[in-house]
Coordinates of C-alpha atoms in Angstrom, one line a residue:
M1 CA 78.3 -26.0 119.3
K2 CA 81.6 -27.9 119.1
N3 CA 84.3 -27.5 116.8
I4 CA 82.7 -24.6 115.0
N5 CA 84.8 -21.9 113.2
I6 CA 82.3 -20.6 110.4
I7 CA 78.9 -19.3 111.3
A8 CA 76.8 -18.5 108.3
F9 CA 73.6 -16.7 108.5
D10 CA 70.9 -16.6 106.3
A11 CA 69.7 -13.0 105.3
D12 CA 65.7 -13.1 104.7
D13 CA 63.6 -13.2 107.9
T14 CA 66.8 -13.9 109.6
L15 CA 69.3 -10.8 109.6
W16 CA 66.3 -8.6 108.2
H17 CA 62.7 -8.4 107.8
N18 CA 61.8 -10.0 104.1
E19 CA 58.3 -11.8 103.8
P20 CA 56.1 -9.1 104.9
Y21 CA 57.2 -7.0 102.0
F22 CA 56.3 -10.3 99.8
D23 CA 52.9 -10.5 101.4
E24 CA 52.2 -6.9 100.7
A25 CA 53.2 -7.3 97.3
Q26 CA 50.6 -10.2 96.7
E27 CA 47.7 -8.6 98.1
R28 CA 48.4 -5.7 95.7
F29 CA 48.3 -8.2 93.1
C30 CA 45.1 -10.1 94.4
H31 CA 43.6 -6.4 94.6
L32 CA 44.2 -6.0 91.0
F33 CA 42.7 -9.3 89.8
Q34 CA 40.0 -9.5 92.3
D35 CA 37.1 -9.7 89.5
F36 CA 39.2 -12.8 88.1
A37 CA 39.2 -15.0 91.2
S38 CA 39.4 -15.3 95.0
S39 CA 42.5 -14.5 96.8
Q40 CA 43.4 -17.8 97.9
E41 CA 43.0 -19.0 94.3
I42 CA 45.6 -16.3 93.1
L43 CA 47.7 -16.7 95.7
G44 CA 47.8 -20.7 95.0
L45 CA 48.1 -19.7 91.3
I46 CA 51.2 -17.6 91.8
L47 CA 52.9 -20.1 94.2
N48 CA 52.6 -22.8 91.4
H49 CA 54.4 -20.7 89.2
Q50 CA 57.0 -19.8 91.3
V51 CA 57.6 -23.4 92.0
K52 CA 57.3 -24.2 88.4
N53 CA 59.9 -21.8 87.4
L54 CA 62.5 -22.2 90.1
P55 CA 64.7 -24.3 87.7
L56 CA 64.4 -21.7 85.2
Y57 CA 64.4 -18.2 87.1
G58 CA 65.5 -19.6 90.6
F59 CA 64.4 -17.5 93.8
G60 CA 64.3 -13.9 94.4
I61 CA 62.1 -10.6 93.3
K62 CA 62.8 -10.9 89.8
A63 CA 61.9 -14.6 89.6
F64 CA 58.7 -13.6 91.6
T65 CA 57.7 -10.7 89.2
L66 CA 57.9 -12.8 86.3
S67 CA 55.6 -15.4 88.0
M68 CA 53.2 -12.8 88.7
I69 CA 53.1 -11.9 85.2
E70 CA 52.4 -15.6 84.2
A71 CA 50.0 -15.8 86.7
A72 CA 48.2 -12.5 85.3
L73 CA 48.2 -14.0 81.9
Q74 CA 46.8 -17.1 83.0
L75 CA 44.0 -15.4 85.1
T76 CA 42.7 -13.1 82.1
N77 CA 43.4 -15.8 79.6
H78 CA 45.9 -13.5 77.9
Q79 CA 44.2 -10.7 77.5
I80 CA 45.8 -8.7 80.1
S81 CA 46.5 -5.2 78.6
G82 CA 50.0 -3.6 78.8
K83 CA 49.0 -1.1 81.5
G84 CA 48.3 -4.3 83.2
I85 CA 51.7 -5.7 83.0
E86 CA 53.1 -2.5 83.8
Q87 CA 51.2 -2.2 87.2
I88 CA 52.7 -5.7 88.1
M89 CA 56.1 -4.5 87.0
V90 CA 55.7 -1.4 89.5
I91 CA 55.0 -4.2 92.5
G92 CA 58.2 -6.2 91.5
K93 CA 60.3 -2.7 91.4
D94 CA 58.7 -1.7 94.6
L95 CA 60.1 -4.9 96.2
L96 CA 63.5 -4.2 95.2
Q97 CA 63.6 -0.6 96.6
K98 CA 62.1 -1.6 100.2
P99 CA 64.2 -0.4 102.9
V100 CA 66.2 -2.6 105.0
E101 CA 65.1 -3.1 108.5
L102 CA 67.1 -5.3 110.6
L103 CA 65.6 -7.8 113.3
P104 CA 65.9 -7.2 116.7
E105 CA 69.4 -7.8 118.6
V106 CA 71.0 -8.7 115.4
E107 CA 73.6 -6.5 115.3
E108 CA 74.2 -7.3 119.0
V109 CA 75.0 -10.5 118.3
L110 CA 77.0 -9.8 115.4
K111 CA 79.2 -7.6 117.4
Q112 CA 79.8 -10.2 120.3
L113 CA 80.8 -12.9 117.4
K114 CA 82.9 -11.0 115.2
G115 CA 86.6 -11.9 115.8
K116 CA 85.7 -14.9 117.5
Y117 CA 84.3 -17.0 114.5
K118 CA 84.6 -16.6 110.9
L119 CA 81.2 -15.3 109.9
V120 CA 79.3 -15.4 106.4
V121 CA 76.0 -14.8 104.8
A122 CA 74.4 -17.6 103.1
T123 CA 71.2 -16.8 101.3
K124 CA 69.2 -17.1 98.2
G125 CA 67.8 -14.7 96.0
D126 CA 68.9 -11.9 93.3
L127 CA 72.7 -11.3 93.6
K128 CA 72.4 -7.4 93.1
D129 CA 69.3 -7.2 95.6
Q130 CA 70.8 -9.5 98.4
H131 CA 74.1 -7.6 98.2
R132 CA 72.0 -3.9 98.3
K133 CA 70.6 -5.1 101.3
L134 CA 73.5 -6.1 103.0
H135 CA 74.9 -2.7 102.0
D136 CA 72.1 -0.7 103.4
S137 CA 71.6 -2.9 106.4
G138 CA 74.7 -1.5 107.9
I139 CA 76.1 -4.8 108.9
G140 CA 78.2 -5.8 106.2
P141 CA 81.5 -5.0 108.0
Y142 CA 80.8 -7.8 110.5
F143 CA 80.9 -10.5 107.7
H144 CA 83.7 -12.2 106.3
H145 CA 82.1 -13.6 102.9
I146 CA 78.6 -13.6 101.3
E147 CA 77.0 -16.4 99.4
V148 CA 74.3 -15.8 97.3
L149 CA 73.1 -19.3 96.4
S150 CA 70.8 -20.4 93.3
D151 CA 69.6 -22.9 95.8
K152 CA 70.1 -24.3 99.2
T153 CA 70.6 -27.8 98.3
E154 CA 73.1 -30.3 99.9
L155 CA 75.4 -29.7 96.5
D156 CA 75.1 -25.8 96.9
Y157 CA 76.1 -26.0 100.5
Q158 CA 79.1 -28.3 99.5
K159 CA 80.1 -26.1 96.5
M160 CA 79.9 -23.0 99.4
L161 CA 81.9 -25.4 101.7
G162 CA 84.7 -25.8 98.9
R163 CA 84.9 -22.1 98.3
L164 CA 85.4 -21.2 102.1
D165 CA 88.0 -24.3 102.5
T166 CA 86.1 -25.9 105.3
Q167 CA 84.6 -28.8 106.3
A168 CA 80.9 -29.2 107.1
S169 CA 81.7 -30.2 110.7
D170 CA 83.5 -26.8 111.2
L171 CA 80.2 -24.9 110.3
L172 CA 77.1 -23.7 111.9
M173 CA 74.2 -22.6 109.8
I174 CA 71.7 -20.1 111.2
G175 CA 68.4 -19.5 109.4
N176 CA 64.7 -19.4 109.5
S177 CA 63.8 -22.2 107.3
L178 CA 64.0 -25.6 108.2
K179 CA 63.9 -26.9 104.7
S180 CA 66.7 -24.5 103.4
D181 CA 69.0 -23.6 106.2
V182 CA 68.7 -26.7 108.5
L183 CA 68.0 -30.1 106.9
P184 CA 70.7 -29.8 104.1
I185 CA 73.4 -28.9 106.6
L186 CA 72.4 -31.6 109.1
K187 CA 72.7 -34.1 106.1
L188 CA 76.1 -33.1 105.2
G189 CA 77.5 -33.3 108.9
G190 CA 77.0 -29.8 110.0
Q191 CA 75.2 -28.1 112.8
A192 CA 72.1 -26.0 112.4
I193 CA 69.8 -23.5 114.6
H194 CA 66.5 -22.7 113.5
I195 CA 64.9 -19.4 114.6
P196 CA 61.5 -19.1 113.0
Y197 CA 60.1 -16.1 111.6
A198 CA 56.3 -15.0 112.2
T199 CA 55.7 -15.9 108.5
T200 CA 57.1 -18.5 106.2
W201 CA 56.8 -19.0 102.8
E202 CA 54.6 -21.9 101.3
Y203 CA 57.6 -23.4 99.8
E204 CA 59.7 -23.3 102.8
K205 CA 57.3 -25.4 104.9
I206 CA 58.0 -29.0 106.0
D207 CA 55.5 -31.3 107.7
F208 CA 57.4 -33.3 109.9
E209 CA 59.7 -32.3 113.2
I210 CA 63.7 -32.4 113.0
N211 CA 65.2 -34.7 115.9
H212 CA 68.9 -34.7 115.4
P213 CA 72.0 -34.3 117.8
N214 CA 73.5 -31.2 115.8
F215 CA 70.1 -29.2 115.5
I216 CA 69.0 -26.5 118.1
A217 CA 65.6 -24.6 117.8
L218 CA 65.7 -21.2 119.4
T219 CA 63.1 -18.3 119.5
S220 CA 65.4 -15.4 119.2
V221 CA 69.0 -14.7 117.9
K222 CA 70.2 -13.7 121.2
E223 CA 69.6 -17.0 122.4
I224 CA 72.8 -18.5 120.4
L225 CA 75.2 -16.4 122.3
P226 CA 75.4 -18.5 125.6
L227 CA 76.2 -21.5 123.1
L228 CA 78.8 -19.9 121.3
L229 CA 80.5 -17.9 123.6
P230 CA 82.6 -19.1 126.6
A231 CA 81.0 -17.9 130.1

């Protein structure tokens, strides 16, 4: 971890819990439509709509809710009632009001890094929702800057680096997604640390190992401190 000036943290499932809430929402959706298909078929249908809609809706809870509605229309052959649509919207609204629960040791790590590095949040999702979660988390003051990206491609990161007026070689990205938080940064010449979460959204999974001199895999966020702070 040399020449690092800026540390960028992914938010969902890196700073706070997120994926379990989506899993719960999908379980509720599956229960609503259990008479139309199996849970596995329904989950696959939702995922297909999410991936198909990414260019239009992007990431986040609102996009997820719209994809659930489209899945319901397909499942019911467009016969779903207004009440059925309302039940899906309630699932989405409940997601937007979930409490923010920090992952273990996150705040302790941020306390030790603040003032020694410029700390940034780099996340995907709904702008308003991600700002809400950062505010409710109580860790907003540790960060110099927050970036809510439409996606996490190399181009998206290049634009972020421009706004931060820095080079990729000066940046360390920390996150739970190899696909979104690690690979694009490595391709740009930056450094990346992967800290896995208990569950991963299917879209974020990759089927190969990463072997790169600028990449480190850890098991907890606290393990970054010996790498970043002088003994």
